[in-house]
XYZ file of C-alpha atoms in Angstrom:
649
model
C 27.419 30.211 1.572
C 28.154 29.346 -2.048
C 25.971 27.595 -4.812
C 27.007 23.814 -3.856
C 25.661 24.418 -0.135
C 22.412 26.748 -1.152
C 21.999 23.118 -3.314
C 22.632 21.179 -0.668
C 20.740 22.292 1.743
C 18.086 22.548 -0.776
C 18.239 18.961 -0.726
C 18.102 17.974 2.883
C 15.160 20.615 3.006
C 13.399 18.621 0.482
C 14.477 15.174 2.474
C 13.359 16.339 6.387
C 9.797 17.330 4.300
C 10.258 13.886 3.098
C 10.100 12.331 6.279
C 7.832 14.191 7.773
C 5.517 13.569 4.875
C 6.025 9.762 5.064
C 7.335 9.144 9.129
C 4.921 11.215 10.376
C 2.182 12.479 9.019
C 1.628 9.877 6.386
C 2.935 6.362 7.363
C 2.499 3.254 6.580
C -0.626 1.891 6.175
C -1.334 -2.095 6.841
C -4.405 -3.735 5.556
C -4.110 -7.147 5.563
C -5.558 -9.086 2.456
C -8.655 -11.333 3.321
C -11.218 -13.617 1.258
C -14.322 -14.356 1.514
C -13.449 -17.623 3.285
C -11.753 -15.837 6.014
C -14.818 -13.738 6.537
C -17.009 -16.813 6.543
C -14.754 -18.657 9.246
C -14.170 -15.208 11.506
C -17.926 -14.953 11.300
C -18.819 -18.507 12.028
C -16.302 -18.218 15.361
C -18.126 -15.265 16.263
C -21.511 -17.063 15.856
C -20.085 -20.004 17.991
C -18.970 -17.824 20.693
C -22.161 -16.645 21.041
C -23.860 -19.788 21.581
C -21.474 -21.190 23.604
C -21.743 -18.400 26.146
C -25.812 -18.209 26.077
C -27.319 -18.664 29.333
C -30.439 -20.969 29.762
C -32.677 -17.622 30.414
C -31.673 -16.572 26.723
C -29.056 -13.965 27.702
C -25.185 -13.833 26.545
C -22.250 -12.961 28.453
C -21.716 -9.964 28.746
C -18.383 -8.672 29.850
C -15.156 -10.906 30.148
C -12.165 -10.278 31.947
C -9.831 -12.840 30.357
C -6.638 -11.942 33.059
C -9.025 -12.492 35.921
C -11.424 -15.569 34.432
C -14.086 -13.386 35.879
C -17.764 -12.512 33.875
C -19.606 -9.739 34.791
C -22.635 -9.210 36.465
C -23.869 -5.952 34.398
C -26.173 -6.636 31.642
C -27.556 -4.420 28.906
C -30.942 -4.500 27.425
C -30.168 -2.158 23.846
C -27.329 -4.660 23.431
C -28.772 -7.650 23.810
C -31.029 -6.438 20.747
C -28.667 -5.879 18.762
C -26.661 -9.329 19.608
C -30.327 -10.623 18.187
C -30.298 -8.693 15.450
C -26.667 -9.524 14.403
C -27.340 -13.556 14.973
C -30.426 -13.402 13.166
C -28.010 -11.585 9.770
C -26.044 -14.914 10.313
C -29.297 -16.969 9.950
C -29.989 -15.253 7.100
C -26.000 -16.030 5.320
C -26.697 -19.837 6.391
C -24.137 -19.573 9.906
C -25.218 -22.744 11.824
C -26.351 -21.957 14.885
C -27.440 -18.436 14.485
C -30.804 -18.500 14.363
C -31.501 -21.060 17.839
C -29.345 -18.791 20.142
C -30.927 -15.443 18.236
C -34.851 -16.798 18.917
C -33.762 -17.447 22.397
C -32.345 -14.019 22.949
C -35.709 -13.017 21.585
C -37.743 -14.939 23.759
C -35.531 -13.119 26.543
C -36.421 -9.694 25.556
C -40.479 -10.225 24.395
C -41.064 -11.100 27.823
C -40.296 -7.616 28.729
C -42.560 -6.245 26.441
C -44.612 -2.987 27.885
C -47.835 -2.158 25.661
C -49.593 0.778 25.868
C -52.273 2.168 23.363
C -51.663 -0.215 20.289
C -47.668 -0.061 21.088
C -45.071 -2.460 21.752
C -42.028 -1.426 23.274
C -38.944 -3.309 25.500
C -38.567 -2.161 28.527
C -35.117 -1.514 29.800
C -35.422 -0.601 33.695
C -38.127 1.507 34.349
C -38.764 2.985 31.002
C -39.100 1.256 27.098
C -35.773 1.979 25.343
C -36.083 3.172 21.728
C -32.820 1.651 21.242
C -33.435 -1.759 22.232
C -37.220 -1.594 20.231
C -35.134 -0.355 17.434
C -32.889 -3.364 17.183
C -35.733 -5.951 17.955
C -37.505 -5.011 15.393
C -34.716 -4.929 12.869
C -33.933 -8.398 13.743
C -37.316 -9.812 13.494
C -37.540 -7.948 9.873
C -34.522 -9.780 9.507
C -35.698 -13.429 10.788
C -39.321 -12.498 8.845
C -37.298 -12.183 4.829
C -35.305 -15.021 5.918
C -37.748 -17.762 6.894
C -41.508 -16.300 5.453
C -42.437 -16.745 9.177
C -45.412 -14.144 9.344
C -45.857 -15.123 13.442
C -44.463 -12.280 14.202
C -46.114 -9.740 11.998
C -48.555 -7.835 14.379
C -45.892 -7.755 16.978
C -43.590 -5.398 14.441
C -46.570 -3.162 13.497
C -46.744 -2.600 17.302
C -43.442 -2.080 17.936
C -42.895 0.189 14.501
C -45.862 2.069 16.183
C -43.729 2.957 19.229
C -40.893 3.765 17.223
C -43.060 6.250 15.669
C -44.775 7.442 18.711
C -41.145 8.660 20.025
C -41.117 10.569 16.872
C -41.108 14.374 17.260
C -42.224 16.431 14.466
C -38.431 17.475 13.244
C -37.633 13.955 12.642
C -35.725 14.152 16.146
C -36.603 11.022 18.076
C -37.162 10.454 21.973
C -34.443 8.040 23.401
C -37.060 6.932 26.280
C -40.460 6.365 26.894
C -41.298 6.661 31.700
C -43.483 3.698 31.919
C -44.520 4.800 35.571
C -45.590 7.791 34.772
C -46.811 6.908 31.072
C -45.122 9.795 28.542
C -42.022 9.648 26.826
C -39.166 11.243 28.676
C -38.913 14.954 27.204
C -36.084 16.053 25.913
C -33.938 13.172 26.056
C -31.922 11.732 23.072
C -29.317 9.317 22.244
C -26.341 9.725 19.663
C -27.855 6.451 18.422
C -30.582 5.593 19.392
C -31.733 8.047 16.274
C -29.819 5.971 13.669
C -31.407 3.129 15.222
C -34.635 4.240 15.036
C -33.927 5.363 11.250
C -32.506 1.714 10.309
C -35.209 0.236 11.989
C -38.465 2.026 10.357
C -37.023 1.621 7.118
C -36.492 -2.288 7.749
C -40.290 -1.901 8.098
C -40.847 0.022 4.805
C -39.371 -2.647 3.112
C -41.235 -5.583 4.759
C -44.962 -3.594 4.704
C -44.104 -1.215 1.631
C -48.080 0.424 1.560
C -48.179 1.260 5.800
C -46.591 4.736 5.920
C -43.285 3.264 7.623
C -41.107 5.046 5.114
C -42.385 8.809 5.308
C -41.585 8.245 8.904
C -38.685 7.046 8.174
C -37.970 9.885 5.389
C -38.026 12.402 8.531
C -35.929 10.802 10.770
C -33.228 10.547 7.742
C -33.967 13.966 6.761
C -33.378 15.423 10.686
C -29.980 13.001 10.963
C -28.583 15.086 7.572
C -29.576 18.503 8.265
C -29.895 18.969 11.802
C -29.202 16.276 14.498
C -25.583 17.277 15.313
C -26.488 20.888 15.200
C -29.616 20.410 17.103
C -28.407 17.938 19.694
C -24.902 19.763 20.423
C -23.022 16.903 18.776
C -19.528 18.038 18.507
C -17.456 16.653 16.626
C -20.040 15.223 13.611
C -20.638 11.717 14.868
C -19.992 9.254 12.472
C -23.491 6.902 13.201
C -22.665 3.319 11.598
C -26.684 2.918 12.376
C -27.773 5.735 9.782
C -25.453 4.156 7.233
C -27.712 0.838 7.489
C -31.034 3.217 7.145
C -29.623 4.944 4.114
C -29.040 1.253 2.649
C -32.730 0.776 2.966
C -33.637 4.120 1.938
C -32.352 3.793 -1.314
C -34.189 0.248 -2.165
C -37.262 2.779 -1.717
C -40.001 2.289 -4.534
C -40.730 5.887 -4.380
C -36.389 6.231 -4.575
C -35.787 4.802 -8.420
C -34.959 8.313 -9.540
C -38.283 9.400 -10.135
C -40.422 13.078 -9.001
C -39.253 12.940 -5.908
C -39.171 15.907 -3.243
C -37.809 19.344 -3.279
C -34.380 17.945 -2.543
C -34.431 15.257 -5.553
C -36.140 16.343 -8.821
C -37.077 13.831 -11.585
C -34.232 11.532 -12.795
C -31.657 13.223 -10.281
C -30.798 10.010 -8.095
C -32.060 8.273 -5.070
C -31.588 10.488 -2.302
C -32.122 14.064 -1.709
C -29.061 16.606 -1.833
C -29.114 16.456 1.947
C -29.001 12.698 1.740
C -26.362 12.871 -0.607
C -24.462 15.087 1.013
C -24.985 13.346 4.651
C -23.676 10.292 2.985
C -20.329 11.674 1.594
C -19.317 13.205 5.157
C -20.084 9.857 6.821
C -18.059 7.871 4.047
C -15.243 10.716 5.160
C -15.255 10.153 8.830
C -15.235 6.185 8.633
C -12.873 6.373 5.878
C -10.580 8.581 8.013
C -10.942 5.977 11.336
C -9.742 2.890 9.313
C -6.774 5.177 7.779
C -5.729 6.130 11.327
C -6.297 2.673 12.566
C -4.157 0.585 9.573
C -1.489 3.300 10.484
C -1.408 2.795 13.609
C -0.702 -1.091 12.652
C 2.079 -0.051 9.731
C 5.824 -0.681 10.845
C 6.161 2.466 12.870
C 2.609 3.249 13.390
C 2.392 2.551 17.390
C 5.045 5.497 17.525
C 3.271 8.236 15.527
C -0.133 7.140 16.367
C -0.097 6.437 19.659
C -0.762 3.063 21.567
C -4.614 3.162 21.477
C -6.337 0.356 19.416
C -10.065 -0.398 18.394
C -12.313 -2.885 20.427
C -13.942 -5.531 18.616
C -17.101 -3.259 17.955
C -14.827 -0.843 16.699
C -13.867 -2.983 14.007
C -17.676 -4.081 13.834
C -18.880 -0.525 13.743
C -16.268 1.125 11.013
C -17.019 -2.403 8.826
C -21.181 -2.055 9.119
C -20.776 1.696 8.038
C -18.696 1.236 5.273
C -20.384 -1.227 3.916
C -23.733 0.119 4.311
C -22.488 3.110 2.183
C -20.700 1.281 0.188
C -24.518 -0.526 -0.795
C -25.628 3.059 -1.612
C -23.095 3.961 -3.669
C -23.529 1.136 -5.646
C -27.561 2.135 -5.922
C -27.147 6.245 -6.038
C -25.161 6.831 -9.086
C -23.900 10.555 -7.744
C -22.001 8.645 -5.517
C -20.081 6.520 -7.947
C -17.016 7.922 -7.347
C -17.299 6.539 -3.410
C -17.747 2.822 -5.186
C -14.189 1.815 -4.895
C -12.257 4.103 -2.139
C -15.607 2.549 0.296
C -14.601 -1.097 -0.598
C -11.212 -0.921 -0.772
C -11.600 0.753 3.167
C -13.831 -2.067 3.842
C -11.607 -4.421 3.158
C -8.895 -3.067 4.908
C -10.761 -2.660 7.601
C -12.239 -6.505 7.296
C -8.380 -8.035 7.201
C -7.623 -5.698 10.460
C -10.165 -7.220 12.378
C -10.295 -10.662 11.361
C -6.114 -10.623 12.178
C -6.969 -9.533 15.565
C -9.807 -11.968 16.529
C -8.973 -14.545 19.064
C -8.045 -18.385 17.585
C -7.936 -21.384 19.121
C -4.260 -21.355 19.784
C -5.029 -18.222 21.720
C -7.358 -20.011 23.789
C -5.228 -22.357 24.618
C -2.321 -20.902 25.030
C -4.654 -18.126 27.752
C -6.282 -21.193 29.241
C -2.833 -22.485 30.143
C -1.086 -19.187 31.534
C -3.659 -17.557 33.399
C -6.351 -20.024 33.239
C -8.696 -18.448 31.463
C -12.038 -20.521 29.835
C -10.663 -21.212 26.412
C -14.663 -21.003 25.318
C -14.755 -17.598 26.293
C -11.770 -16.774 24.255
C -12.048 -18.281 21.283
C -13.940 -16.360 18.786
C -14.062 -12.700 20.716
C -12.081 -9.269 20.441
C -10.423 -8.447 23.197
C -8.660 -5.017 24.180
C -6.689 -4.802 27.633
C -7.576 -8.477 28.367
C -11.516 -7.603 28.196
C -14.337 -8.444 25.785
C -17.766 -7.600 25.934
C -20.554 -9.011 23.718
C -21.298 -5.828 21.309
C -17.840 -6.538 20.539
C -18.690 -9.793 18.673
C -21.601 -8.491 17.974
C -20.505 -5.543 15.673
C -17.856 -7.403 14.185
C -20.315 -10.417 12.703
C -22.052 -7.962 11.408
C -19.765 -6.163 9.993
C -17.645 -9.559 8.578
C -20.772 -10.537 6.944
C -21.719 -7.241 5.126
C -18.579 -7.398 4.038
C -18.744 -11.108 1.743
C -20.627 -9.097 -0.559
C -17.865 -6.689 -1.361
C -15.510 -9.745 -1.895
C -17.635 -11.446 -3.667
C -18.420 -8.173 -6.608
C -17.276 -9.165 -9.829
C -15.314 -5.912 -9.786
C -14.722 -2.999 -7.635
C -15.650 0.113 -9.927
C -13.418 2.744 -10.662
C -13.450 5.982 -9.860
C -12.088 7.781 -7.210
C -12.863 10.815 -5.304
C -10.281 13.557 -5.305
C -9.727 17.469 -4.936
C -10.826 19.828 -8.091
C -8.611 20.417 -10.610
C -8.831 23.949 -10.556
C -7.640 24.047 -6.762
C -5.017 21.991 -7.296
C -4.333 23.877 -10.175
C -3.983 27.532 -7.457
C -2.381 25.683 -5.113
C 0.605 24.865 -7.323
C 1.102 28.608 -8.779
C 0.708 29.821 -5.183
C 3.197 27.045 -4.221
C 5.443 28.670 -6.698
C 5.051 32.101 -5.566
C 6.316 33.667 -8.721
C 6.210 37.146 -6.844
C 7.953 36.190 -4.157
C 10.436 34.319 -6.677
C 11.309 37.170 -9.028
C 13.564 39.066 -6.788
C 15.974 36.202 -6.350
C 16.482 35.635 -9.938
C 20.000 36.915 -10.627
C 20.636 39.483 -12.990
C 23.836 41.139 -11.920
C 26.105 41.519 -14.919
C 23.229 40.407 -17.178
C 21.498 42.128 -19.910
C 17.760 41.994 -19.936
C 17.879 39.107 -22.361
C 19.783 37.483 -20.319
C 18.041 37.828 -17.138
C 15.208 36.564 -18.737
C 16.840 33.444 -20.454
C 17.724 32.580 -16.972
C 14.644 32.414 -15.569
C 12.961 30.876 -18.171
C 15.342 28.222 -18.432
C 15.909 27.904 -14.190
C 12.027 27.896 -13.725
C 11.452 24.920 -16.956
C 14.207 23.006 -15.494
C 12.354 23.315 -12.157
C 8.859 22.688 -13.171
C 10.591 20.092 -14.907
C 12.330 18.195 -11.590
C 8.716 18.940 -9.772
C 6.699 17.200 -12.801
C 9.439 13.963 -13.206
C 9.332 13.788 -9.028
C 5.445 13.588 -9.635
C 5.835 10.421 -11.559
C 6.888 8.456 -8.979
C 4.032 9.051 -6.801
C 2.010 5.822 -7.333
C 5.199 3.599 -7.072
C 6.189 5.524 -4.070
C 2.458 5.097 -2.406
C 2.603 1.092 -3.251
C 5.970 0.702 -2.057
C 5.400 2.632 1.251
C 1.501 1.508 1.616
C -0.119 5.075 1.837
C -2.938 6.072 0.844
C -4.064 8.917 -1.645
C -5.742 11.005 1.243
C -3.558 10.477 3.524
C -0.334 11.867 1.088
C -3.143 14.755 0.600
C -3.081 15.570 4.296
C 0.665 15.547 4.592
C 1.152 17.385 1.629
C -0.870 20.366 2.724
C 0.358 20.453 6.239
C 3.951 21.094 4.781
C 2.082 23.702 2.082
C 0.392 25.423 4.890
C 3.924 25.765 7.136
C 5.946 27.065 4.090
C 3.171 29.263 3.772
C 3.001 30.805 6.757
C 6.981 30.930 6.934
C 6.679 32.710 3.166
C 4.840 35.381 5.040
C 6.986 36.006 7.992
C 10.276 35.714 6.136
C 12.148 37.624 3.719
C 12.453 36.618 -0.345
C 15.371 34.427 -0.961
C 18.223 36.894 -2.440
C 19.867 36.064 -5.794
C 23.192 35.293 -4.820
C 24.866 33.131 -4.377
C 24.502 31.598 -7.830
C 26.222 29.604 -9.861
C 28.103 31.925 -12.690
C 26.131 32.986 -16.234
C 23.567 30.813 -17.711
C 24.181 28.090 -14.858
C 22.157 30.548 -12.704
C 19.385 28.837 -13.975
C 20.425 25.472 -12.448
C 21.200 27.191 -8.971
C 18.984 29.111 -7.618
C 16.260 29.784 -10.149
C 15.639 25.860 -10.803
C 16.474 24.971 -7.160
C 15.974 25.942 -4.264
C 13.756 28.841 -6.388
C 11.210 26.955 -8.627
C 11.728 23.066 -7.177
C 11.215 23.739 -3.516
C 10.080 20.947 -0.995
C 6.712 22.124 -0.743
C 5.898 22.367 -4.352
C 7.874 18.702 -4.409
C 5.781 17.269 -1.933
C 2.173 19.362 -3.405
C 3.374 17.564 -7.002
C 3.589 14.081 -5.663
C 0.169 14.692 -4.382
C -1.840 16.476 -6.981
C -0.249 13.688 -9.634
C -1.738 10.795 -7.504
C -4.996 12.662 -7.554
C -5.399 14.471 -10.688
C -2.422 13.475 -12.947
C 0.989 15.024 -14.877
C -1.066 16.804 -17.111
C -2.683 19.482 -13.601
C 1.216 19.344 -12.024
C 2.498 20.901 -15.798
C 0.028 22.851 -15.637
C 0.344 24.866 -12.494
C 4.060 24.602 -12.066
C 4.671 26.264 -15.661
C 1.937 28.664 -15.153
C 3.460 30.047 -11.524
C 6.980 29.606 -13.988
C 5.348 31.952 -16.992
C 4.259 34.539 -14.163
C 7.729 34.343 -12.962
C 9.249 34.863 -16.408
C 7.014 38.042 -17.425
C 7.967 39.747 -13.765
C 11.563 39.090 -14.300
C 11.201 40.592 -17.776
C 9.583 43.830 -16.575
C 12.116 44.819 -13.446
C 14.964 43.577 -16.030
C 13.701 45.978 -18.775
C 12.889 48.671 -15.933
C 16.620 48.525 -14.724
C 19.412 48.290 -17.255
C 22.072 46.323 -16.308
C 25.487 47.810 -15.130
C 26.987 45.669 -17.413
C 24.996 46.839 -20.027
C 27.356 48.193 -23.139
C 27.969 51.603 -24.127
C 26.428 53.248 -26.827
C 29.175 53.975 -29.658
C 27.912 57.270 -30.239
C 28.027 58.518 -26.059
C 30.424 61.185 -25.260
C 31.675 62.748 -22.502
C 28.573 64.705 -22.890
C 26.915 61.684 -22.210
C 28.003 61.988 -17.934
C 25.824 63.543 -16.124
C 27.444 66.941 -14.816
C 26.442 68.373 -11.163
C 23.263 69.436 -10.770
C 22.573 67.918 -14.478
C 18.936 65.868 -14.513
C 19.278 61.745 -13.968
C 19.950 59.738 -17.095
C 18.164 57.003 -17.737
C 20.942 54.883 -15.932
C 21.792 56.817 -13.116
C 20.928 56.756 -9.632
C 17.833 58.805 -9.919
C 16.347 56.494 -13.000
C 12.775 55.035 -12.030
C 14.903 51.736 -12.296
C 17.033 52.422 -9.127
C 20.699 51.694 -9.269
C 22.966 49.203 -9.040
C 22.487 47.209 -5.827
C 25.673 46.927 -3.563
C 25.693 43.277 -4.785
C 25.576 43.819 -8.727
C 21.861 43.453 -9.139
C 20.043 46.930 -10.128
C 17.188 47.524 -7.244
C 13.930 48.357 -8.489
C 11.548 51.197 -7.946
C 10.385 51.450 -3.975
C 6.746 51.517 -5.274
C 6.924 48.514 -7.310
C 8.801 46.496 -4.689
C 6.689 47.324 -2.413
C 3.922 46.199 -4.675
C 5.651 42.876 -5.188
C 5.885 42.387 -1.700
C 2.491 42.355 -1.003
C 1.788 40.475 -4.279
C 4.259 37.831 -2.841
C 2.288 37.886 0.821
C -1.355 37.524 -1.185
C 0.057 34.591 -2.484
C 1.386 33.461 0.699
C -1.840 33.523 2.145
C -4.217 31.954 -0.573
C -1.002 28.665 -0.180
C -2.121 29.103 3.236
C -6.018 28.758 2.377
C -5.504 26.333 -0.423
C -3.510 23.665 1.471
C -6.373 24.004 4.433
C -8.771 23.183 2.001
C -6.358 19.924 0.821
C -6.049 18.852 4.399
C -9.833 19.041 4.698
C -10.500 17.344 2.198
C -7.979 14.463 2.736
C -8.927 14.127 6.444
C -12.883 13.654 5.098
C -11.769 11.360 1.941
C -12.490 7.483 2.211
């Protein structure tokens, strides 16, 4: 081994962390750019489909097996709601079309009405689905702003009243009511039928402000924060597109304009409650985190890092309706400001995914004439492994229309979310382990000056590379199209496994190294100071936080580097270290003679077989487990990164 290689390999270190920063664990991203004409036209396909494939009774098609030309015979009652419900959003953005196949869908499911002590609910089997109630009821809220129809006014009192019925105490809510035997079905919920339930009562608020919809609708939002995964063994948190769509509502509450509010949102503190607030930031994280992984999966080597798995059509729909629904409270709650612009710009990318991967009519065509498949089926839908099914166009219009509004905003606000200061500000000292650093800073032949001089000038130089490599972080994310999270995530999986290798490997030694002050170019500034993972942390904490954080805690792990070097220099005199004029023979230590300050016995230690003077056993044994400390709070610190990148937008 000599200098040049211990360089070298430095190097290709720093380029395999490279690639498994940006091959693997951060690639690509693609998010197609789309207007609000695109939108418009995807949604107005979607719209057509649905009327086109509307049965006389009022019901869509359900499930098409494009391969096969084959429908099938299953229906479903909760989506056939929400088909309504998404039709009668079209109505209300002026789609053509929308609102004749929606009031036939309705007339479908009101004749499978079951009332029961002032109730209304839609009956799905042989009980009344909260689900499908849910999503009636939403639409007609919908169809009532749009048109000023009031004929259906008494009809969503009763059904709001059923809704509320199915309302436990804790804000949990029943998923089914047993007609037969006339009691809601006890302990029996639905991941989202809740959310549903939520969206839907506060649809009500907002049409009958003064009728007690909203408390109602206040304890269903206040059970999905604080307890419904907990209580309902939800594991992992389930990211509920339908509670984003409540919270929209929740914060156009009267009682919400950052007034007194309750013991979770004090005068002038914001719309929502600090569970609220909270609830909203980890659902803007999980939705964020599913388009990330899904525009990867599209990027130029995506399908091999990500796997072959892609999102239906009502995947699309359901990561577009939640990210736009928060993206409508962040614009109302101002502690979530800093959500404004990472929600849109996921929105977007999200949008331009799924309007790339709806079916044209070239597609139809081109299906009709290879497997003969019925081009007015195709046209318009999502399909995954030759299948569509209606949700899938369902979600999607939705989502594509929520979306116009983001397009359409004068300006996306700034401000985005990112990691403190302060812990980026740890992570970077404990990235430079100046503990674990000091032993390999030469001193051999050196005087103490010297020693010092080199690793002040080795560990500038290399806080120096680390900060200049930092720079090119935002050209290097727009050229390669990753995101800020995402280079967060990678950066603190390579932290974490230099880490953990800190802790079950030896220190670097100081040799080899380049001759007298050049020392300080090889191995103090690298491999020492400028290692991959403080490389790779740098890039990262300069995209989130700036230069100014990456000076900061490179220099600082640099300046705790310097002052140990300074105290085992000045604690072992070098070998090399000139002889007073005035020392003697006398001066030699004679048999049995106490240590001088230079000899073997000196606190300092003696020279070390390889020219460097070994220190005290007690106080390298005290910089060992310094240097392990450190290890572990990199470890901790760069867990805390990857949690937070994994739940950014």
């Amino acid at each position: 081994m000599t200098p040049g290689r211990r360089a070298t390999g430095a190097a290709l270190l720093l380029a395999l962390g490279l690639v498994l920063t940006f091959g693997v664990i951060a690639p690509p991203e693609r998010c197609p750019r789309v207007t609000a004409a695109d939108l418009r036209a995807a949604a107005g396909e979607a719209v057509d489909w649905f009327a086109r494939n509307q049965a006389d009774d009022g019901t869509w098609l359900y499930l098409y097996d494009a391969r096969a030309d084959a429908p099938a015979s299953d229906y479903n009652v909760v989506r056939h709601a929400g088909v309504t419900m998404s039709l009668y959003q079209a109505a209300n953005a002026g789609m053509a079309r929308a609102r004749e196949s929606a009031d036939r869908g309705t007339a479908w499911a009101l004749d499978r009405l079951v009332r029961r002590d002032g109730w209304a609910a839609v009956r799905d089997g042989g009980d009344a689905s909260v689900g499908a109630t849910a999503l009636l009821t939403a639409g007609l809220v919908e169809r009532r702003i749009d048109t000023g129809d009031p004929r259906h006014d008494d009809l969503l009192r009763e059904l709001g009243r059923f809704l509320v019925a199915q309302t436990e105490p804790s804000g949990a809510v029943l998923a089914r009511y047993d007609v037969a035997g006339r009691a809601p079905v006890p302990g029996l919920y639905s991941v989202y039928y809740t959310g549903e339930a939520y969206w839907a009562l506060t649809r009500l608020n907002r049409l009958f402000p003064d009728e007690g919809w909203g408390a109602v609708a206040d304890r269903i939002g206040a059970y999905l924060a604080q307890r419904r995964d907990r209580a309902e063994d939800v594991w992992p948190p389930l990211p509920d597109h339908w509670a984003a769509y409540g919270l929209a509502e929740t914060v156009a509450f009267a009682d919400r304009a950052g007034g007194a509010g309750d013991a979770g949102r004090s005068a002038g503190a914001g719309r929502l409650t600090a569970s609220e607030l909270a609830y909203a930031r980890r659902q803007a994280g999980l939705f964020g985190a599913q388009v990330r992984w899904v525009s990867q999966r599209f990027g130029p080597w995506g399908a091999a890092v990500r796997g072959p798995m892609v999102p239906r059509g009502g995947g699309y729909g359901v990561m577009g309706e939640a990210l736009t629904g928060l993206w409508r409270v962040a614009r109302a709650e101002p502690r979530l400001a800093d959500l404004r612009a990472p929600l849109a710009e996921r929105a977007l990318c999200n949008a331009g995914l799924a309007v790339r991967e709806q079916s044209d009519a070239a597609e139809a065509d081109e299906l009709a004439a290879g497997g003969g498949a019925d081009p007015g089926r195709v046209r318009g839908a999502w399909f995954r492994d030759g299948e569509t099914r209606m949700d899938d166009q369902q979600h999607a219009l939705s989502a594509l229309l929520r979306t116009e509004a983001i397009v359409e905003a004068e300006a996306i606000d700034s401000g985005r979310p990112a990691p403190s200061a302060w812990l980026w500000l740890i992570v970077l000292v404990a990235a430079v382990n100046p503990f674990r650093l000091a032993p390999g800073v030469p001193q051999g032949e050196r005087t103490a000056r010297q020693a010092i001089r080199v690793a002040a000038l080795g560990g500038t130089l290399g806080a120096a590379l680390a900060v200049g490599l930092s720079l090119t972080s935002g050209p290097l994310l727009d050229v390669l199209d990753v995101s800020r999270p995402a280079l967060r995530i990678a950066a603190g999986v390579v932290a974490v496994l230099a880490g953990a290798l800190a802790l079950s490997t030896p220190a670097a030694p100081a040799e080899p190294a380049l001759p007298g002050g050049r020392a300080a170019l090889v191995p103090v500034a690298v491999p020492l100071v400028a290692s991959p993972a403080v490389v790779l942390l740098a890039l990262s904490a300069h995209a989130d936080r700036g230069a100014d954080v990456v000076a900061a805690g490179t220099l600082a792990g640099v300046a705790v580097l310097v002052a140990l070097v300074a105290v085992r220099a000045r604690r072992t005199p070098s070998a090399a270290r000139p002889t007073p004029p005035a020392a003697t023979s006398s001066s030699t230590p004679v048999a049995g003679a106490p240590a001088g300050p230079g000899a073997p016995g000196d606190a300092g230690g003696a020279p070390a077989p390889g020219g460097d003077p070994a220190p005290s056993a007690s106080a390298d044994r005290l910089l060992r487990w310094a240097a392990r400390l450190t290890s572990a709070g990199l470890i901790a610190g760069s867990v805390l990164l990857v949690v937070d990148g994994i739940f950014d937008v």
